[in-house]
PDB file of C-alpha atoms in Angstrom:
ATOM      1  CA  UNK A   1      84.476 143.658 111.167  1.00  0.00           C
ATOM      2  CA  UNK A   2      86.684 140.647 110.732  1.00  0.00           C
ATOM      3  CA  UNK A   3      87.543 139.800 107.188  1.00  0.00           C
ATOM      4  CA  UNK A   4      90.043 137.656 105.319  1.00  0.00           C
ATOM      5  CA  UNK A   5      90.926 138.498 101.738  1.00  0.00           C
ATOM      6  CA  UNK A   6      92.671 136.279  99.244  1.00  0.00           C
ATOM      7  CA  UNK A   7      92.945 138.398  96.125  1.00  0.00           C
ATOM      8  CA  UNK A   8      93.769 135.610  93.674  1.00  0.00           C
ATOM      9  CA  UNK A   9      91.188 132.992  92.726  1.00  0.00           C
ATOM     10  CA  UNK A  10      93.722 131.059  90.688  1.00  0.00           C
ATOM     11  CA  UNK A  11      97.486 130.931  90.754  1.00  0.00           C
ATOM     12  CA  UNK A  12      99.158 128.907  88.052  1.00  0.00           C
ATOM     13  CA  UNK A  13     102.897 128.213  88.153  1.00  0.00           C
ATOM     14  CA  UNK A  14     105.346 125.754  86.681  1.00  0.00           C
ATOM     15  CA  UNK A  15     106.938 123.038  88.751  1.00  0.00           C
ATOM     16  CA  UNK A  16     110.029 124.365  90.505  1.00  0.00           C
ATOM     17  CA  UNK A  17     108.848 127.976  90.458  1.00  0.00           C
ATOM     18  CA  UNK A  18     108.358 129.952  93.671  1.00  0.00           C
ATOM     19  CA  UNK A  19     104.856 130.326  94.992  1.00  0.00           C
ATOM     20  CA  UNK A  20     103.261 133.050  97.064  1.00  0.00           C
ATOM     21  CA  UNK A  21      99.598 132.890  97.955  1.00  0.00           C
ATOM     22  CA  UNK A  22      98.441 136.181  99.358  1.00  0.00           C
ATOM     23  CA  UNK A  23      96.265 136.668 102.398  1.00  0.00           C
ATOM     24  CA  UNK A  24      95.297 139.908 104.089  1.00  0.00           C
ATOM     25  CA  UNK A  25      93.090 140.245 107.102  1.00  0.00           C
ATOM     26  CA  UNK A  26      91.100 142.854 108.878  1.00  0.00           C
ATOM     27  CA  UNK A  27      90.748 142.517 112.626  1.00  0.00           C
ATOM     28  CA  UNK A  28      91.224 145.001 115.431  1.00  0.00           C
ATOM     29  CA  UNK A  29      92.543 142.593 118.053  1.00  0.00           C
ATOM     30  CA  UNK A  30      95.110 139.800 118.038  1.00  0.00           C
ATOM     31  CA  UNK A  31      94.017 137.050 115.724  1.00  0.00           C
ATOM     32  CA  UNK A  32      95.218 133.555 115.135  1.00  0.00           C
ATOM     33  CA  UNK A  33      95.943 132.928 111.468  1.00  0.00           C
ATOM     34  CA  UNK A  34      95.849 129.615 109.648  1.00  0.00           C
ATOM     35  CA  UNK A  35      96.278 128.141 106.225  1.00  0.00           C
ATOM     36  CA  UNK A  36      94.009 125.225 105.354  1.00  0.00           C
ATOM     37  CA  UNK A  37      94.419 123.109 102.241  1.00  0.00           C
ATOM     38  CA  UNK A  38      91.909 121.029 100.340  1.00  0.00           C
ATOM     39  CA  UNK A  39      93.286 118.520  97.867  1.00  0.00           C
ATOM     40  CA  UNK A  40      90.991 117.197  95.183  1.00  0.00           C
ATOM     41  CA  UNK A  41      88.037 115.342  96.707  1.00  0.00           C
ATOM     42  CA  UNK A  42      89.527 115.469 100.187  1.00  0.00           C
ATOM     43  CA  UNK A  43      88.559 117.302 103.350  1.00  0.00           C
ATOM     44  CA  UNK A  44      89.885 120.620 104.544  1.00  0.00           C
ATOM     45  CA  UNK A  45      93.006 120.070 106.564  1.00  0.00           C
ATOM     46  CA  UNK A  46      95.281 122.350 108.490  1.00  0.00           C
ATOM     47  CA  UNK A  47      98.504 123.225 106.722  1.00  0.00           C
ATOM     48  CA  UNK A  48     100.025 125.936 108.893  1.00  0.00           C
ATOM     49  CA  UNK A  49      99.263 128.047 111.925  1.00  0.00           C
ATOM     50  CA  UNK A  50     101.074 131.273 112.646  1.00  0.00           C
ATOM     51  CA  UNK A  51     101.669 130.415 116.295  1.00  0.00           C
ATOM     52  CA  UNK A  52     103.837 127.414 115.553  1.00  0.00           C
ATOM     53  CA  UNK A  53     106.068 129.139 112.966  1.00  0.00           C
ATOM     54  CA  UNK A  54     106.799 125.802 111.363  1.00  0.00           C
ATOM     55  CA  UNK A  55     107.395 124.736 107.798  1.00  0.00           C
ATOM     56  CA  UNK A  56     105.060 122.083 106.442  1.00  0.00           C
ATOM     57  CA  UNK A  57     105.658 120.451 103.049  1.00  0.00           C
ATOM     58  CA  UNK A  58     108.091 123.269 102.345  1.00  0.00           C
ATOM     59  CA  UNK A  59     105.480 125.967 102.945  1.00  0.00           C
ATOM     60  CA  UNK A  60     106.006 128.848 105.351  1.00  0.00           C
ATOM     61  CA  UNK A  61     103.877 131.809 106.344  1.00  0.00           C
ATOM     62  CA  UNK A  62     104.826 134.820 108.418  1.00  0.00           C
ATOM     63  CA  UNK A  63     102.337 136.993 110.187  1.00  0.00           C
ATOM     64  CA  UNK A  64     102.994 140.640 109.380  1.00  0.00           C
ATOM     65  CA  UNK A  65     100.895 142.682 111.771  1.00  0.00           C
ATOM     66  CA  UNK A  66     101.951 145.969 110.218  1.00  0.00           C
ATOM     67  CA  UNK A  67     100.664 144.935 106.806  1.00  0.00           C
ATOM     68  CA  UNK A  68      97.951 142.665 108.266  1.00  0.00           C
ATOM     69  CA  UNK A  69      99.121 139.886 106.004  1.00  0.00           C
ATOM     70  CA  UNK A  70      99.809 136.179 106.287  1.00  0.00           C
ATOM     71  CA  UNK A  71     101.109 135.170 102.881  1.00  0.00           C
ATOM     72  CA  UNK A  72     101.913 131.532 102.173  1.00  0.00           C
ATOM     73  CA  UNK A  73     105.195 130.849 100.428  1.00  0.00           C
ATOM     74  CA  UNK A  74     107.111 127.977  98.970  1.00  0.00           C
ATOM     75  CA  UNK A  75     110.410 128.384  97.134  1.00  0.00           C
ATOM     76  CA  UNK A  76     109.936 125.488  94.685  1.00  0.00           C
ATOM     77  CA  UNK A  77     106.432 124.318  93.803  1.00  0.00           C
ATOM     78  CA  UNK A  78     105.703 120.635  93.238  1.00  0.00           C
ATOM     79  CA  UNK A  79     102.856 119.159  91.193  1.00  0.00           C
ATOM     80  CA  UNK A  80     101.412 117.583  94.321  1.00  0.00           C
ATOM     81  CA  UNK A  81     100.945 121.070  95.779  1.00  0.00           C
ATOM     82  CA  UNK A  82      98.047 121.620  93.387  1.00  0.00           C
ATOM     83  CA  UNK A  83      95.034 122.205  95.617  1.00  0.00           C
ATOM     84  CA  UNK A  84      92.693 124.813  97.018  1.00  0.00           C
ATOM     85  CA  UNK A  85      94.255 126.934  99.770  1.00  0.00           C
ATOM     86  CA  UNK A  86      92.234 128.842 102.336  1.00  0.00           C
ATOM     87  CA  UNK A  87      93.515 131.468 104.704  1.00  0.00           C
ATOM     88  CA  UNK A  88      91.516 131.670 107.929  1.00  0.00           C
ATOM     89  CA  UNK A  89      91.352 133.825 111.021  1.00  0.00           C
ATOM     90  CA  UNK A  90      90.223 133.030 114.523  1.00  0.00           C
ATOM     91  CA  UNK A  91      89.845 135.416 117.418  1.00  0.00           C
ATOM     92  CA  UNK A  92      91.907 134.380 120.401  1.00  0.00           C
ATOM     93  CA  UNK A  93      89.706 133.189 123.256  1.00  0.00           C
ATOM     94  CA  UNK A  94      86.621 133.145 121.061  1.00  0.00           C
ATOM     95  CA  UNK A  95      84.188 130.295 120.447  1.00  0.00           C
ATOM     96  CA  UNK A  96      86.699 128.888 118.008  1.00  0.00           C
ATOM     97  CA  UNK A  97      84.909 129.868 114.823  1.00  0.00           C
ATOM     98  CA  UNK A  98      87.042 130.368 111.758  1.00  0.00           C
ATOM     99  CA  UNK A  99      86.611 133.152 109.244  1.00  0.00           C
ATOM    100  CA  UNK A 100      87.775 132.059 105.830  1.00  0.00           C
ATOM    101  CA  UNK A 101      89.041 133.857 102.806  1.00  0.00           C
ATOM    102  CA  UNK A 102      87.645 133.070  99.385  1.00  0.00           C
ATOM    103  CA  UNK A 103      90.332 130.532  98.655  1.00  0.00           C
ATOM    104  CA  UNK A 104      93.034 130.352  96.001  1.00  0.00           C
ATOM    105  CA  UNK A 105      93.391 127.449  93.614  1.00  0.00           C
ATOM    106  CA  UNK A 106      97.047 126.639  93.101  1.00  0.00           C
ATOM    107  CA  UNK A 107      97.774 124.864  89.865  1.00  0.00           C
ATOM    108  CA  UNK A 108     101.312 123.562  89.429  1.00  0.00           C
ATOM    109  CA  UNK A 109     102.063 122.627  85.844  1.00  0.00           C
ATOM    110  CA  UNK A 110     104.721 120.072  84.906  1.00  0.00           C
TER     111      UNK A 110
ATOM    112  CA  UNK B   1      94.032 108.834 112.988  1.00  0.00           C
ATOM    113  CA  UNK B   2      90.603 109.909 114.247  1.00  0.00           C
ATOM    114  CA  UNK B   3      88.368 111.671 111.753  1.00  0.00           C
ATOM    115  CA  UNK B   4      85.196 113.688 111.654  1.00  0.00           C
ATOM    116  CA  UNK B   5      82.631 111.736 109.657  1.00  0.00           C
ATOM    117  CA  UNK B   6      79.658 113.193 107.820  1.00  0.00           C
ATOM    118  CA  UNK B   7      76.668 111.449 106.289  1.00  0.00           C
ATOM    119  CA  UNK B   8      75.335 111.430 103.677  1.00  0.00           C
ATOM    120  CA  UNK B   9      77.991 112.593 101.242  1.00  0.00           C
ATOM    121  CA  UNK B  10      75.304 113.891  98.900  1.00  0.00           C
ATOM    122  CA  UNK B  11      71.673 114.700  99.605  1.00  0.00           C
ATOM    123  CA  UNK B  12      69.112 115.772  97.055  1.00  0.00           C
ATOM    124  CA  UNK B  13      65.868 117.157  98.401  1.00  0.00           C
ATOM    125  CA  UNK B  14      62.823 118.982  97.143  1.00  0.00           C
ATOM    126  CA  UNK B  15      62.263 122.587  98.086  1.00  0.00           C
ATOM    127  CA  UNK B  16      60.236 122.846 101.273  1.00  0.00           C
ATOM    128  CA  UNK B  17      61.367 119.501 102.631  1.00  0.00           C
ATOM    129  CA  UNK B  18      63.225 119.036 105.888  1.00  0.00           C
ATOM    130  CA  UNK B  19      66.755 117.656 105.827  1.00  0.00           C
ATOM    131  CA  UNK B  20      69.038 116.442 108.553  1.00  0.00           C
ATOM    132  CA  UNK B  21      72.767 116.387 107.991  1.00  0.00           C
ATOM    133  CA  UNK B  22      74.727 114.169 110.306  1.00  0.00           C
ATOM    134  CA  UNK B  23      78.202 114.424 111.750  1.00  0.00           C
ATOM    135  CA  UNK B  24      80.215 112.284 114.119  1.00  0.00           C
ATOM    136  CA  UNK B  25      82.919 114.497 115.640  1.00  0.00           C
ATOM    137  CA  UNK B  26      86.143 113.169 117.084  1.00  0.00           C
ATOM    138  CA  UNK B  27      85.266 111.446 120.340  1.00  0.00           C
ATOM    139  CA  UNK B  28      87.106 113.574 122.904  1.00  0.00           C
ATOM    140  CA  UNK B  29      86.287 116.875 121.232  1.00  0.00           C
ATOM    141  CA  UNK B  30      84.075 119.377 122.990  1.00  0.00           C
ATOM    142  CA  UNK B  31      83.383 122.148 120.457  1.00  0.00           C
ATOM    143  CA  UNK B  32      81.433 121.543 117.296  1.00  0.00           C
ATOM    144  CA  UNK B  33      80.769 123.648 114.244  1.00  0.00           C
ATOM    145  CA  UNK B  34      78.851 123.764 111.010  1.00  0.00           C
ATOM    146  CA  UNK B  35      80.108 125.683 108.012  1.00  0.00           C
ATOM    147  CA  UNK B  36      78.741 125.890 104.512  1.00  0.00           C
ATOM    148  CA  UNK B  37      80.174 126.677 101.126  1.00  0.00           C
ATOM    149  CA  UNK B  38      77.926 127.712  98.284  1.00  0.00           C
ATOM    150  CA  UNK B  39      79.466 126.756  94.952  1.00  0.00           C
ATOM    151  CA  UNK B  40      82.121 129.265  93.961  1.00  0.00           C
ATOM    152  CA  UNK B  41      81.948 131.139  97.249  1.00  0.00           C
ATOM    153  CA  UNK B  42      83.876 131.126 100.490  1.00  0.00           C
ATOM    154  CA  UNK B  43      83.452 128.772 103.415  1.00  0.00           C
ATOM    155  CA  UNK B  44      81.078 130.498 105.854  1.00  0.00           C
ATOM    156  CA  UNK B  45      80.547 129.892 109.527  1.00  0.00           C
ATOM    157  CA  UNK B  46      77.027 128.864 110.525  1.00  0.00           C
ATOM    158  CA  UNK B  47      77.060 127.862 114.175  1.00  0.00           C
ATOM    159  CA  UNK B  48      79.214 126.741 117.068  1.00  0.00           C
ATOM    160  CA  UNK B  49      78.014 124.368 119.781  1.00  0.00           C
ATOM    161  CA  UNK B  50      79.438 123.656 123.196  1.00  0.00           C
ATOM    162  CA  UNK B  51      78.106 122.033 126.333  1.00  0.00           C
ATOM    163  CA  UNK B  52      74.833 121.173 124.605  1.00  0.00           C
ATOM    164  CA  UNK B  53      74.001 124.671 123.535  1.00  0.00           C
ATOM    165  CA  UNK B  54      74.723 127.102 120.749  1.00  0.00           C
ATOM    166  CA  UNK B  55      77.644 129.339 121.682  1.00  0.00           C
ATOM    167  CA  UNK B  56      77.585 131.487 118.559  1.00  0.00           C
ATOM    168  CA  UNK B  57      75.629 131.647 115.320  1.00  0.00           C
ATOM    169  CA  UNK B  58      75.848 133.674 112.162  1.00  0.00           C
ATOM    170  CA  UNK B  59      73.185 135.706 110.406  1.00  0.00           C
ATOM    171  CA  UNK B  60      72.725 132.808 108.004  1.00  0.00           C
ATOM    172  CA  UNK B  61      71.633 130.552 110.854  1.00  0.00           C
ATOM    173  CA  UNK B  62      68.011 131.664 111.040  1.00  0.00           C
ATOM    174  CA  UNK B  63      64.930 129.935 112.453  1.00  0.00           C
ATOM    175  CA  UNK B  64      64.982 127.393 109.661  1.00  0.00           C
ATOM    176  CA  UNK B  65      68.192 125.927 111.053  1.00  0.00           C
ATOM    177  CA  UNK B  66      68.732 123.968 114.231  1.00  0.00           C
ATOM    178  CA  UNK B  67      71.491 121.839 115.690  1.00  0.00           C
ATOM    179  CA  UNK B  68      71.415 119.019 118.132  1.00  0.00           C
ATOM    180  CA  UNK B  69      73.676 116.516 119.811  1.00  0.00           C
ATOM    181  CA  UNK B  70      71.054 113.881 120.513  1.00  0.00           C
ATOM    182  CA  UNK B  71      73.134 111.011 121.825  1.00  0.00           C
ATOM    183  CA  UNK B  72      76.559 112.271 122.818  1.00  0.00           C
ATOM    184  CA  UNK B  73      78.197 111.201 119.590  1.00  0.00           C
ATOM    185  CA  UNK B  74      76.194 112.548 116.637  1.00  0.00           C
ATOM    186  CA  UNK B  75      75.970 116.253 115.887  1.00  0.00           C
ATOM    187  CA  UNK B  76      73.167 117.133 113.502  1.00  0.00           C
ATOM    188  CA  UNK B  77      72.157 120.127 111.437  1.00  0.00           C
ATOM    189  CA  UNK B  78      68.484 120.329 110.547  1.00  0.00           C
ATOM    190  CA  UNK B  79      67.035 122.598 107.901  1.00  0.00           C
ATOM    191  CA  UNK B  80      63.288 122.722 108.434  1.00  0.00           C
ATOM    192  CA  UNK B  81      62.030 123.864 105.064  1.00  0.00           C
ATOM    193  CA  UNK B  82      64.746 123.903 102.470  1.00  0.00           C
ATOM    194  CA  UNK B  83      65.089 126.645  99.894  1.00  0.00           C
ATOM    195  CA  UNK B  84      66.947 126.581  96.597  1.00  0.00           C
ATOM    196  CA  UNK B  85      69.588 128.867  98.079  1.00  0.00           C
ATOM    197  CA  UNK B  86      70.380 126.288 100.767  1.00  0.00           C
ATOM    198  CA  UNK B  87      72.128 124.241  98.097  1.00  0.00           C
ATOM    199  CA  UNK B  88      75.740 124.113  99.246  1.00  0.00           C
ATOM    200  CA  UNK B  89      78.470 121.973 100.702  1.00  0.00           C
ATOM    201  CA  UNK B  90      78.047 121.670 104.458  1.00  0.00           C
ATOM    202  CA  UNK B  91      81.086 120.980 106.602  1.00  0.00           C
ATOM    203  CA  UNK B  92      81.142 119.826 110.179  1.00  0.00           C
ATOM    204  CA  UNK B  93      84.207 120.528 112.324  1.00  0.00           C
ATOM    205  CA  UNK B  94      85.306 119.865 115.871  1.00  0.00           C
ATOM    206  CA  UNK B  95      88.069 120.908 118.226  1.00  0.00           C
ATOM    207  CA  UNK B  96      89.187 119.619 121.563  1.00  0.00           C
ATOM    208  CA  UNK B  97      89.224 122.957 123.335  1.00  0.00           C
ATOM    209  CA  UNK B  98      89.090 126.579 122.225  1.00  0.00           C
ATOM    210  CA  UNK B  99      92.806 127.040 122.774  1.00  0.00           C
ATOM    211  CA  UNK B 100      93.484 124.034 120.572  1.00  0.00           C
ATOM    212  CA  UNK B 101      94.656 125.469 117.317  1.00  0.00           C
ATOM    213  CA  UNK B 102      93.571 122.780 114.897  1.00  0.00           C
ATOM    214  CA  UNK B 103      89.974 122.322 113.785  1.00  0.00           C
ATOM    215  CA  UNK B 104      89.263 118.939 112.218  1.00  0.00           C
ATOM    216  CA  UNK B 105      86.818 118.953 109.343  1.00  0.00           C
ATOM    217  CA  UNK B 106      84.538 116.315 107.941  1.00  0.00           C
ATOM    218  CA  UNK B 107      84.533 115.550 104.240  1.00  0.00           C
ATOM    219  CA  UNK B 108      81.331 117.494 103.746  1.00  0.00           C
ATOM    220  CA  UNK B 109      77.762 116.839 102.645  1.00  0.00           C
ATOM    221  CA  UNK B 110      76.675 118.255  99.335  1.00  0.00           C
ATOM    222  CA  UNK B 111      73.071 119.391  99.639  1.00  0.00           C
ATOM    223  CA  UNK B 112      71.161 119.967  96.440  1.00  0.00           C
ATOM    224  CA  UNK B 113      67.707 121.495  96.711  1.00  0.00           C
ATOM    225  CA  UNK B 114      65.568 121.092  93.604  1.00  0.00           C
TER     226      UNK B 114
END
């Protein structure tokens, strides 16, 4: 079965501190992994995709197939990073449906 | 920038009533989805729709649910006889093609069944 696990419901850090939001997945094939972000009262929007290997707003995520993880990292958190973060999985060549983790609320304190 | 638009933003309905949630996907997109999020829980896939038919549906998407693309622009989710447990945030999403990596989401409709 495909599953995405985000073990932390809430992660609270001070501004300038490093951030790591954990994501583990369970899938037998080759998945596509994504991070979506939802700022207060806004829609879900794509933050990162593992295929592109890019850094967005200072965030990076590396797919580790051995550990089946796709953790989201940022070396120095900013207050504007406070939001809900969802890790999601999609099967390659599938209907395009996304399987989401439970989400982690990141709270960056001043 | 084009957006997926959902109406209404909030719908309150009595148990047993039918509701229709509306979505206008991005105009050149071909694949459409409904997801829901019960308060405090994860975002769950309901159904995917392509070429005027359902391509995949979840266990949640039972006979009480239906989807339609009546006029080539709107994409609707109908719940025939709402139950209290249907109360949730419902998100519509669309993508241009399956290989396209970004799904665009609407802002959601909060459905409250009383």
